[in-house]
Each structure stands twice: as C-alpha cells, then as structure tokens.
PDB file of C-alpha atoms in Angstrom:
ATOM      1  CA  UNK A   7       0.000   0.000   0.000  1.00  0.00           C
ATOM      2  CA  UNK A   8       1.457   3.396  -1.073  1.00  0.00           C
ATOM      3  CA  UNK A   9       0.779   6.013   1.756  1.00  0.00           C
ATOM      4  CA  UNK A  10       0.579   9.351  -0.419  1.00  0.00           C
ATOM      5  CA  UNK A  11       2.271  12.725   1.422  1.00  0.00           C
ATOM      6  CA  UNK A  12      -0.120  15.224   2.071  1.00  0.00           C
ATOM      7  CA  UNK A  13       0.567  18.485  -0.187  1.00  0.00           C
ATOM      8  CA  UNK A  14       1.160  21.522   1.399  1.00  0.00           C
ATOM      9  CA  UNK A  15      -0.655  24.648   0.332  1.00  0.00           C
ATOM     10  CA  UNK A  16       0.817  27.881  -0.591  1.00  0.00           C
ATOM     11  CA  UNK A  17       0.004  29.377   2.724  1.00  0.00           C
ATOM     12  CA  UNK A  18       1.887  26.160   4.902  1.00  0.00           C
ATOM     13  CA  UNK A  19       4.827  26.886   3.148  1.00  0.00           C
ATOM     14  CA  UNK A  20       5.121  30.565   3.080  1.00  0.00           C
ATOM     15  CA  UNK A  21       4.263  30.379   7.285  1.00  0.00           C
ATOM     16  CA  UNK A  22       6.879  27.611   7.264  1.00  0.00           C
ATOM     17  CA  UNK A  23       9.492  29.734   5.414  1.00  0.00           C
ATOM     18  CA  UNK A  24       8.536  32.655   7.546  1.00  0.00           C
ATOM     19  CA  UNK A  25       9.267  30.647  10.669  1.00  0.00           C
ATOM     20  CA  UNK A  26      12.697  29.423   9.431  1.00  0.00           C
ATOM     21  CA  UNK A  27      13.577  33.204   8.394  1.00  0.00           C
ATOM     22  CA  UNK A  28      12.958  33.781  12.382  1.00  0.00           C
ATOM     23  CA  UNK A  29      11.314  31.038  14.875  1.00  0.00           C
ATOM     24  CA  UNK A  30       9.580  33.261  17.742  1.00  0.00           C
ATOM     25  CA  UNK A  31       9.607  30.159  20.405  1.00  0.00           C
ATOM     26  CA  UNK A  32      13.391  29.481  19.718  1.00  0.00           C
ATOM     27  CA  UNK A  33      14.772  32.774  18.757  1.00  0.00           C
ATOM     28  CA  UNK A  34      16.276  31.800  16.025  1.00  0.00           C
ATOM     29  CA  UNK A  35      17.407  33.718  12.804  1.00  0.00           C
ATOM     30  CA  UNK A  36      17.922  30.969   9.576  1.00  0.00           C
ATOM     31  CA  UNK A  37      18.090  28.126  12.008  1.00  0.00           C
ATOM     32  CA  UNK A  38      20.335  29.568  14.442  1.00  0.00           C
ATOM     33  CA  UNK A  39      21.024  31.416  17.346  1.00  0.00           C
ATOM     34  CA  UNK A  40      22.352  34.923  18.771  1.00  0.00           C
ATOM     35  CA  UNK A  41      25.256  32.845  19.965  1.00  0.00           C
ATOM     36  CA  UNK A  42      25.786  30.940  16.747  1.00  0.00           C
ATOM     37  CA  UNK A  43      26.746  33.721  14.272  1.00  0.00           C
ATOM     38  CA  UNK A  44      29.967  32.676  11.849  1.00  0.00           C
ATOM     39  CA  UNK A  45      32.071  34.837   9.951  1.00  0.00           C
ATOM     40  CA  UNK A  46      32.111  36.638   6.849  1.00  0.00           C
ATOM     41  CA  UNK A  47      34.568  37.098   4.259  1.00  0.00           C
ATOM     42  CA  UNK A  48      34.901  40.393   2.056  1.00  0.00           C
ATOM     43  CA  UNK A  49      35.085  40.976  -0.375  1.00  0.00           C
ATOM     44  CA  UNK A  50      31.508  40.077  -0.937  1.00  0.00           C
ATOM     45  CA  UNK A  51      31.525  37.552  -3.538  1.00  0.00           C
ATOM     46  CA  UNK A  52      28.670  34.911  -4.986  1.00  0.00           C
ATOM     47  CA  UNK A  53      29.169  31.695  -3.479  1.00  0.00           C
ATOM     48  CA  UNK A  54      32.370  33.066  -1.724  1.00  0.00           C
ATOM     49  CA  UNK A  55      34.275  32.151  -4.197  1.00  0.00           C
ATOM     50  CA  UNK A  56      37.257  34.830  -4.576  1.00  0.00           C
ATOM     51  CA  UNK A  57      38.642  34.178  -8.014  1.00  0.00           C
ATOM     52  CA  UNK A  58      41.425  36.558  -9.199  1.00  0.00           C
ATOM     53  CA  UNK A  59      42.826  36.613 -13.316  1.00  0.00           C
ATOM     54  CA  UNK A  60      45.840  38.530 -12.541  1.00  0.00           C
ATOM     55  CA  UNK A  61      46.017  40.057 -16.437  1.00  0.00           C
ATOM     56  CA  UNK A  62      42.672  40.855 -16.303  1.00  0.00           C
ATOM     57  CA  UNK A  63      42.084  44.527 -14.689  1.00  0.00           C
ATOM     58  CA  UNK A  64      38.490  43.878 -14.839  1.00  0.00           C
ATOM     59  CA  UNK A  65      38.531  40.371 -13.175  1.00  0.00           C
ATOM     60  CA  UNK A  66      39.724  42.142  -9.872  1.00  0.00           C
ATOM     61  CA  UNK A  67      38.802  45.893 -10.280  1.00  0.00           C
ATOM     62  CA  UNK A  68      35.190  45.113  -8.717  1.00  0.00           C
ATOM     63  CA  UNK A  69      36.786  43.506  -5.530  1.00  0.00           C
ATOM     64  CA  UNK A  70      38.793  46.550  -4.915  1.00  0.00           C
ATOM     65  CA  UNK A  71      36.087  48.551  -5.271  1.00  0.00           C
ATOM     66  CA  UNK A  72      33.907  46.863  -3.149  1.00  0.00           C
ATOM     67  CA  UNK A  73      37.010  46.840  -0.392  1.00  0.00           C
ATOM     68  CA  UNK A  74      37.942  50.545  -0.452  1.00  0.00           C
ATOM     69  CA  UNK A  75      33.829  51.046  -0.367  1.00  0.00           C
ATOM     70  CA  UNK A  76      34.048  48.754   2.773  1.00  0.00           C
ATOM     71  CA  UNK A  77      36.978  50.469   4.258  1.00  0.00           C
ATOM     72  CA  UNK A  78      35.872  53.705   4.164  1.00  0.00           C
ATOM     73  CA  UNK A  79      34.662  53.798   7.643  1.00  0.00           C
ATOM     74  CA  UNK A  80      37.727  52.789   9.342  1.00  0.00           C
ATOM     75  CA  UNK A  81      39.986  55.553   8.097  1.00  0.00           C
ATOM     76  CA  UNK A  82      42.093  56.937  10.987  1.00  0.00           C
ATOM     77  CA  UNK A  83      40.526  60.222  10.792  1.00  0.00           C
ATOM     78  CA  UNK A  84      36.773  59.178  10.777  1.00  0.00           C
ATOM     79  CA  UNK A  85      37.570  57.169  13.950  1.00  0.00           C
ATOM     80  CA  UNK A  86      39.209  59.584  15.559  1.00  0.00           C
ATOM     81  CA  UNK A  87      36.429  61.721  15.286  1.00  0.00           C
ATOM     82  CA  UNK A  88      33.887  59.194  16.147  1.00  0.00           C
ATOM     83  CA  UNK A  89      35.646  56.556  18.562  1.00  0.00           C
ATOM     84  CA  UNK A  90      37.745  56.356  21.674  1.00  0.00           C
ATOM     85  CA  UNK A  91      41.588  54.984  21.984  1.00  0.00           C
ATOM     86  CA  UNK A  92      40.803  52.083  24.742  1.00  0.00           C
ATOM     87  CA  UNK A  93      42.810  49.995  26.655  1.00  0.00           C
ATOM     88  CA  UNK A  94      44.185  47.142  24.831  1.00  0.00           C
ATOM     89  CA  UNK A  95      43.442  43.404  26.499  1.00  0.00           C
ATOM     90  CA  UNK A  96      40.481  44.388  28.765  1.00  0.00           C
ATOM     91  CA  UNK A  97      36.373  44.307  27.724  1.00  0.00           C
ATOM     92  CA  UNK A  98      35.024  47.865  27.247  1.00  0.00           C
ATOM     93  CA  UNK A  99      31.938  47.322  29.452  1.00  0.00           C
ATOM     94  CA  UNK A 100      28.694  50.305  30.053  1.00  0.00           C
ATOM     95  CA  UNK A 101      26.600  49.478  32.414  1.00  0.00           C
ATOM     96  CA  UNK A 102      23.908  51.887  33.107  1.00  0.00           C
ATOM     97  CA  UNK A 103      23.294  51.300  36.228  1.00  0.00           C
ATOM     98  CA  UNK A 104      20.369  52.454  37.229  1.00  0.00           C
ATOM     99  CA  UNK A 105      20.931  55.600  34.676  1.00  0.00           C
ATOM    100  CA  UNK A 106      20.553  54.742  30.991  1.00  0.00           C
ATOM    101  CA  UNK A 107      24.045  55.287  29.326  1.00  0.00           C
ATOM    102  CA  UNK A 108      23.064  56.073  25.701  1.00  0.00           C
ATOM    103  CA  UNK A 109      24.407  55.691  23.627  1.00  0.00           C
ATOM    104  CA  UNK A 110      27.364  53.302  24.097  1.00  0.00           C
ATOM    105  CA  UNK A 111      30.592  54.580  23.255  1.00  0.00           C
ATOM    106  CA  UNK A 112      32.874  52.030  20.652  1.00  0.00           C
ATOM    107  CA  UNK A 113      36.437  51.930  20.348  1.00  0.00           C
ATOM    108  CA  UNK A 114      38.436  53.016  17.251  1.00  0.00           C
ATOM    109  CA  UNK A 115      39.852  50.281  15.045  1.00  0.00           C
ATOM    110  CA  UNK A 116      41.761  52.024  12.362  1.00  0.00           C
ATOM    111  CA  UNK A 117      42.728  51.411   8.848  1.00  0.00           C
ATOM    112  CA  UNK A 118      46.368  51.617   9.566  1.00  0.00           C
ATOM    113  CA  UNK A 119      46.129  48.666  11.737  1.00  0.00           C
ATOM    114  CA  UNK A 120      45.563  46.424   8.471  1.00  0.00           C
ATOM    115  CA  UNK A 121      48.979  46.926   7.309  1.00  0.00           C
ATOM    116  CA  UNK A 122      49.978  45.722   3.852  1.00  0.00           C
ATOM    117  CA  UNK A 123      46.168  44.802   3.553  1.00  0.00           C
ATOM    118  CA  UNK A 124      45.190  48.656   4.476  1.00  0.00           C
ATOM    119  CA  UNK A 125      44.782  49.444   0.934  1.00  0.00           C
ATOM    120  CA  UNK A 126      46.404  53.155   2.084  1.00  0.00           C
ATOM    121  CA  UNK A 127      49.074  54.305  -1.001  1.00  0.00           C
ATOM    122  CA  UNK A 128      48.998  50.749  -1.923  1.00  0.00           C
ATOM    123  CA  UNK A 129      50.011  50.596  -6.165  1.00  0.00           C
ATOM    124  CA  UNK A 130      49.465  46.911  -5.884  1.00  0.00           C
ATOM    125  CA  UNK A 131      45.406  47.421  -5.049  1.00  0.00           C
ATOM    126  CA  UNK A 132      45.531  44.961  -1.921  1.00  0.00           C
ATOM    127  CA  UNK A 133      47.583  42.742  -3.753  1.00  0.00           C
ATOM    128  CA  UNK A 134      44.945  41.633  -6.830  1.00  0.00           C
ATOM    129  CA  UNK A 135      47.319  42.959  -9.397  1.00  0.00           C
ATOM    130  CA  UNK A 136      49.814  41.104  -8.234  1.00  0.00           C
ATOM    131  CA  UNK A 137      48.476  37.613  -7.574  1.00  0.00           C
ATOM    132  CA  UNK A 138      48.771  37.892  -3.686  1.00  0.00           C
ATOM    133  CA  UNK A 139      45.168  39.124  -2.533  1.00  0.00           C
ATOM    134  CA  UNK A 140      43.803  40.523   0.696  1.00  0.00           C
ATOM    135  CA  UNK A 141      40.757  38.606   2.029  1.00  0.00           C
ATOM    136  CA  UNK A 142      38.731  40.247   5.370  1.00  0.00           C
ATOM    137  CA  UNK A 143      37.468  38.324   8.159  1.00  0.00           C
ATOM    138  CA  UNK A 144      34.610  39.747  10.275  1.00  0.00           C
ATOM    139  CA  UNK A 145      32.596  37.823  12.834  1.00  0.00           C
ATOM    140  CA  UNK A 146      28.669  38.793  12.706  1.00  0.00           C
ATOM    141  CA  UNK A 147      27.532  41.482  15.587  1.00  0.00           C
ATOM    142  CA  UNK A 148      26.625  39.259  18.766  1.00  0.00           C
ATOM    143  CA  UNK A 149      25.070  41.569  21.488  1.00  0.00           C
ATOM    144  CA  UNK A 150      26.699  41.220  25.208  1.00  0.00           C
ATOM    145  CA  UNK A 151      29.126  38.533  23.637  1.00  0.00           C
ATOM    146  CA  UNK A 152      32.328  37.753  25.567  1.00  0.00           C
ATOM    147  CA  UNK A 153      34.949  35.756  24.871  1.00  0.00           C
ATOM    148  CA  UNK A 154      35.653  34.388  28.464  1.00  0.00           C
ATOM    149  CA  UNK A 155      36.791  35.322  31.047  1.00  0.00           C
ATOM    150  CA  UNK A 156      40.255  36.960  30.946  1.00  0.00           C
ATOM    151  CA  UNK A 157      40.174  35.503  27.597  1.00  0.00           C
ATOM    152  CA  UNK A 158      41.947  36.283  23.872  1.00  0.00           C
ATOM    153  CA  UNK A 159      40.471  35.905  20.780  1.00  0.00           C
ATOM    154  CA  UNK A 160      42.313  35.620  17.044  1.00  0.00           C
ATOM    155  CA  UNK A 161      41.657  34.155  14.218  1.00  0.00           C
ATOM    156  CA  UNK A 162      43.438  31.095  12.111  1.00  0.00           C
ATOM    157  CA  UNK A 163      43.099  29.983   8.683  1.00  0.00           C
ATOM    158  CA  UNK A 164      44.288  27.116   6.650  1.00  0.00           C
ATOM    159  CA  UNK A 165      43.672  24.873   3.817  1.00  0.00           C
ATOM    160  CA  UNK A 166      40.542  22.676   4.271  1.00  0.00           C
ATOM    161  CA  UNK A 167      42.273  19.162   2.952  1.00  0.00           C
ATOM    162  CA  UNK A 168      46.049  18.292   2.704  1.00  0.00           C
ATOM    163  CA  UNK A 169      46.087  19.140  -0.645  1.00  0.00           C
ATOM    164  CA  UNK A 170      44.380  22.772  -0.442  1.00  0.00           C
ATOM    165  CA  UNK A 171      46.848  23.348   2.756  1.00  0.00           C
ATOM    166  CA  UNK A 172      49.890  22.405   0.088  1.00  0.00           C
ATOM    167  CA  UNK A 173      48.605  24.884  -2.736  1.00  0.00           C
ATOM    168  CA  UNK A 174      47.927  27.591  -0.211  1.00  0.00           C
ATOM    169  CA  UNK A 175      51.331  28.335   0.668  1.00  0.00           C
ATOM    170  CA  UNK A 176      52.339  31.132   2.873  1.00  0.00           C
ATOM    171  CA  UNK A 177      50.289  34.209   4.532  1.00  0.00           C
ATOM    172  CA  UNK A 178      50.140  36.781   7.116  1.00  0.00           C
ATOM    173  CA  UNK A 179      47.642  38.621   8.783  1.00  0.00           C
ATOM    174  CA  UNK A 180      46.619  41.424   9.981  1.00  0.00           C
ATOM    175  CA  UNK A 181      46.652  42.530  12.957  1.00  0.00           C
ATOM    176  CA  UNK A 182      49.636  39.941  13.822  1.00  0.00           C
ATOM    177  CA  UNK A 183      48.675  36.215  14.452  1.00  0.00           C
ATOM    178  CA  UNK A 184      44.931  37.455  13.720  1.00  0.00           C
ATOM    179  CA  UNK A 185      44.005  39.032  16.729  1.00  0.00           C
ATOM    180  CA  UNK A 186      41.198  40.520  17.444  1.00  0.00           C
ATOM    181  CA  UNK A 187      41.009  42.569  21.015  1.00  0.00           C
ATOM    182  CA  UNK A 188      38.797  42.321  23.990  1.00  0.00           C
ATOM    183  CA  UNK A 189      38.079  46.099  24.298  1.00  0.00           C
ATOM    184  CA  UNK A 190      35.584  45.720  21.070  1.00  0.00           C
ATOM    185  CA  UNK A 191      33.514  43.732  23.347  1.00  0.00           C
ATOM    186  CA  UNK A 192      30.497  43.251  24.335  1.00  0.00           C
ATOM    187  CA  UNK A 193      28.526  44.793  21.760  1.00  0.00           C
ATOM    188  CA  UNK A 194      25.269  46.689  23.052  1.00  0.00           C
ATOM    189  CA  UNK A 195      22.947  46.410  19.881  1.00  0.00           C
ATOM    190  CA  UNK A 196      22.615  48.863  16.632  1.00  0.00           C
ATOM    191  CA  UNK A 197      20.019  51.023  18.543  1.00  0.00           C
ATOM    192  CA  UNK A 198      22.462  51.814  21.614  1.00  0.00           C
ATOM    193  CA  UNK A 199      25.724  50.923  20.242  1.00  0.00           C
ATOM    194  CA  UNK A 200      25.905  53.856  17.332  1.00  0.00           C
ATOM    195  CA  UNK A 201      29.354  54.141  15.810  1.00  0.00           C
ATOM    196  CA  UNK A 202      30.505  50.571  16.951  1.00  0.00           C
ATOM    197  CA  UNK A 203      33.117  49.899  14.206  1.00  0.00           C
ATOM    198  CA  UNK A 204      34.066  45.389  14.084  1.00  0.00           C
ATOM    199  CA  UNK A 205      37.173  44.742  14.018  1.00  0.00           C
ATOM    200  CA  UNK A 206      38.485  43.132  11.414  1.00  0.00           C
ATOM    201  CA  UNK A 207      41.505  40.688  10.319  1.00  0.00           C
ATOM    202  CA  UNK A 208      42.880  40.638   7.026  1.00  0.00           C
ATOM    203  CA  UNK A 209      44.472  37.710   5.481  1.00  0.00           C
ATOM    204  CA  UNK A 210      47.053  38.457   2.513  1.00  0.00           C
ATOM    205  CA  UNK A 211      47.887  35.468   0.551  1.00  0.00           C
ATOM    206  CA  UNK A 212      51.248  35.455  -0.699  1.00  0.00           C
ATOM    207  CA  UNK A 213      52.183  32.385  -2.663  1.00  0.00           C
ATOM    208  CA  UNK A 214      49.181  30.672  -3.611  1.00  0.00           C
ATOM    209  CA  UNK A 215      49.851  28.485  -6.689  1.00  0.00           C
ATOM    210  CA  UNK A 216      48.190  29.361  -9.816  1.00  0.00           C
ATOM    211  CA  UNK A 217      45.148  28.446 -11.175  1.00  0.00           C
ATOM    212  CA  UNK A 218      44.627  25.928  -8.604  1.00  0.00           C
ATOM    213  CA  UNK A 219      41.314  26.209  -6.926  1.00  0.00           C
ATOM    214  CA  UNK A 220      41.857  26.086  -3.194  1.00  0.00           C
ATOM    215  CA  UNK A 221      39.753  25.186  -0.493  1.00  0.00           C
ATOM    216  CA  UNK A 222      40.290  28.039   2.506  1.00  0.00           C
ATOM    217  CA  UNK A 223      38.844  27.684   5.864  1.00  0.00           C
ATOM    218  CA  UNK A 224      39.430  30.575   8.568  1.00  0.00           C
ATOM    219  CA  UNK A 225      37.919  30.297  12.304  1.00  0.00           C
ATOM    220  CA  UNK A 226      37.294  32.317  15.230  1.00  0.00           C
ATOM    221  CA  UNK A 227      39.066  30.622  18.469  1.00  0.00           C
ATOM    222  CA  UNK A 228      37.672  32.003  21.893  1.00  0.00           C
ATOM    223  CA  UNK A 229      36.611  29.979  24.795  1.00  0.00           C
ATOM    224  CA  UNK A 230      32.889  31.078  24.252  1.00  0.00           C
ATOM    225  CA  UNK A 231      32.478  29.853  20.835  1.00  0.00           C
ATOM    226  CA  UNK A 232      31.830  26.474  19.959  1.00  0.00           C
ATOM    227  CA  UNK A 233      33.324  25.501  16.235  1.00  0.00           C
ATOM    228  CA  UNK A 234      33.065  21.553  16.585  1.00  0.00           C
ATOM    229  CA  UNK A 235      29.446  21.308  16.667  1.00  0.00           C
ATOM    230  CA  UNK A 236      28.655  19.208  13.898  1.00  0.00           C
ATOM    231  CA  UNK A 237      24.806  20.276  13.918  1.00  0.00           C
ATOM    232  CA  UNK A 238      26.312  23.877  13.121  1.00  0.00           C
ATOM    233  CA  UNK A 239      28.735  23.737  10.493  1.00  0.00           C
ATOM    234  CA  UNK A 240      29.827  27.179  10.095  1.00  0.00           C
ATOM    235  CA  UNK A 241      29.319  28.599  13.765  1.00  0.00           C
ATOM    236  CA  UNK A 242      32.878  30.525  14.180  1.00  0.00           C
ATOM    237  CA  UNK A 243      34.404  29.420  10.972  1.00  0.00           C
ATOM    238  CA  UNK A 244      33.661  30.510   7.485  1.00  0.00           C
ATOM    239  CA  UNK A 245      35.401  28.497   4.666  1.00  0.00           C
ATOM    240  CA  UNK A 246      35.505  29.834   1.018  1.00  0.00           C
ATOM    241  CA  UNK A 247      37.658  28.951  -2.408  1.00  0.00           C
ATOM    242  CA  UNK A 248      40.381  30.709  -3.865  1.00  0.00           C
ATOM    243  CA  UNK A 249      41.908  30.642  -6.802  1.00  0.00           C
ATOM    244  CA  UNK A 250      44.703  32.946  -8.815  1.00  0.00           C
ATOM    245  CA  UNK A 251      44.344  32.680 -12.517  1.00  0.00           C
ATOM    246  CA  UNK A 252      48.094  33.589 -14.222  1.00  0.00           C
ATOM    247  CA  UNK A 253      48.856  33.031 -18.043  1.00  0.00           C
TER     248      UNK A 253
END
C-alpha cells in the first residue's frame, strides 16, 4: 500500500518559510542562534568564491572597489572623530546602572592597523594585481558577547584538505597572528551601540599556486564559541575557495 504525502498549500509553506527566516519560540534567525553567528569574508563575492585573473584589470577591479567602499569607515581620521583609543586586552563594558548610558561609546579600530592589507598608497590594489590578494574576516555582531573570562580571541586559517593546505602556501595577517582585542567587546545592539566599528583581520595570501582552486577555511578561536558542533557547520568558521588565474 502506497501512503501518499499530504501536499502543502501555498500558505503552509510561506508560514513555514517565515518561521525558518525567524522562529519566535526558539529565537532563532535561519536556524540559528544569537550565539551561533559565523564569519564573513569580504570581499563580498557569490558563493564566496574569490577568483582573481591577474592580467585581467576587470577580473579584480570590482573587488577593490567593493574593499575601499568597505573600508571607508575605518579611516584613521573618521575614527578619531567618532571613537575612543581604549585599553588594549580588557572588555570595554557600560553598564547603566540604574541611569541609561546612551548611547554606548565604541572603540576606534583604524585602517592603519591592516597593514599591507590597508589598501592606504597601496600601487598593488591589496595585492589583486599582483596575484597575492587581501581577504577580510569579520565575525557577525553578537550583542553582550564575551569571549571568556580573561580571555583572547584571534583568528586562524588554513587549507581545508592536505592538498588545499599544500597549494595555499604562505600568509600573514593582519593585525599579527589574527588578533582581534577584547576592548571591542560586548557589543550593546545597533540602537544603543551607534558608531561601533568590528574589528576586522585581514588575510594576505602570498604564494598561492596558480590556477589551482583552493579550499580556505578561517575560524574564530575564543573559549565562548563552539566551532566543533557538527549540527552547526559554520558557527565561528567561514570556509571559502580561492583561486589565482596567471597566463
């Protein structure tokens, strides 16, 4: 005996969609969680794939665009005008207590701090004419998120398989060993926090062999955030492929 599936109307599957865009009773945003944010790459690409034809002006031209577009707001002077110089290593915390302290104040992260990936009097256009790109890490906007207690965060990348890892060759980032500094935390919300400006780490790739296609994952390591949970595949971690065309 064949048991047929009930159809679903039109309306069943729009309030079905509408519940996985956010679920009320779970609080969850595309199946996950305030807590279970990953990171994001720019530049923006489709299907994060960053593919560079080093000849080609045009191939690269829009990914430089989009990353001085991006950039823009972290210029030393705009932050400077906006943001406080905090104290490295410790959690810029607000309270209000008892006395609502709006808004929150944010801490400056400047452009300078992205070195050789800054993009400032830089002839080689973060590195796309030359074959040895900048990519940007960013980890989503989590409010009151902490790292731990007394804790560091940075992040690491590598190649995905053995193989990827081999074609990837060498990189540095930006700032050093991919840190990313407590004072930027915790994060009040759009509507209190104004001018917060996320930190960033930049990854410039400097040997990658050519057109290869390789297999890049980069994670966020902090005691808070859990990126072995196997029902979660891309909570603190973002992966994305890479490849250098040259003729």
């Amino acid at each position: 005996m064949v048991i047929q599936k009930e159809k679903k109307s039109c309306g069943q599957v729009v309030e079905e969609w509408k519940e996985f865009v956010w679920n009320p009773r779970t609080h969850q945003f595309m199946g996950r969680t305030g807590t279970s944010w990953g990171l994001m790459i720019r530049p923006k690409t489709e299907n994060l794939d960053v593919i560079v034809n080093v000849s080609d002006t045009e191939s690269w031209d829009q990914h430089v665009q989009k990353l001085n577009k991006f950039l823009e707001p972290y210029n030393d002077s705009i932050q400077a005008q906006k943001n406080d110089v905090c104290r490295l290593g410790r959690y810029y915390e607000q309270p209000d207590n008892g006395v609502l302290n709006y808004p929150k104040r944010a801490c400056q992260f400047n452009r300078t701090q992205l070195g050789n990936c800054s993009g400032i009097g830089d002839p080689t256009h973060y590195g796309y004419s030359t074959g040895q790109p900048c990519v940007f890490i960013k980890m989503n906007r989590v409010i009151n998120f902490y790292a731990g207690a007394n804790q560091s965060m940075n992040v690491t990348c590598s190649g995905k398989r053995d193989e990827d890892a081999e074609n990837l060759g060498h990189f540095v980032m930006f700032p050093a060993n991919g840190n990313i500094d407590l004072m930027y935390f915790p994060y009040y919300g759009k509507k209190f926090h104004v001018n917060y400006t996320q930190p960033l780490v930049a990854v410039k790739f400097l040997n990658v062999t050519p057109n290869v296609e390789v297999n890049v994952e980069c994670r966020i390591n902090a005691a808070n955030i859990a990126i072995d949970d196997e029902r979660d595949k891309f909570a603190g971690r973002v992966a994305f492929k890479l490849r250098i065309n040259k003729t």
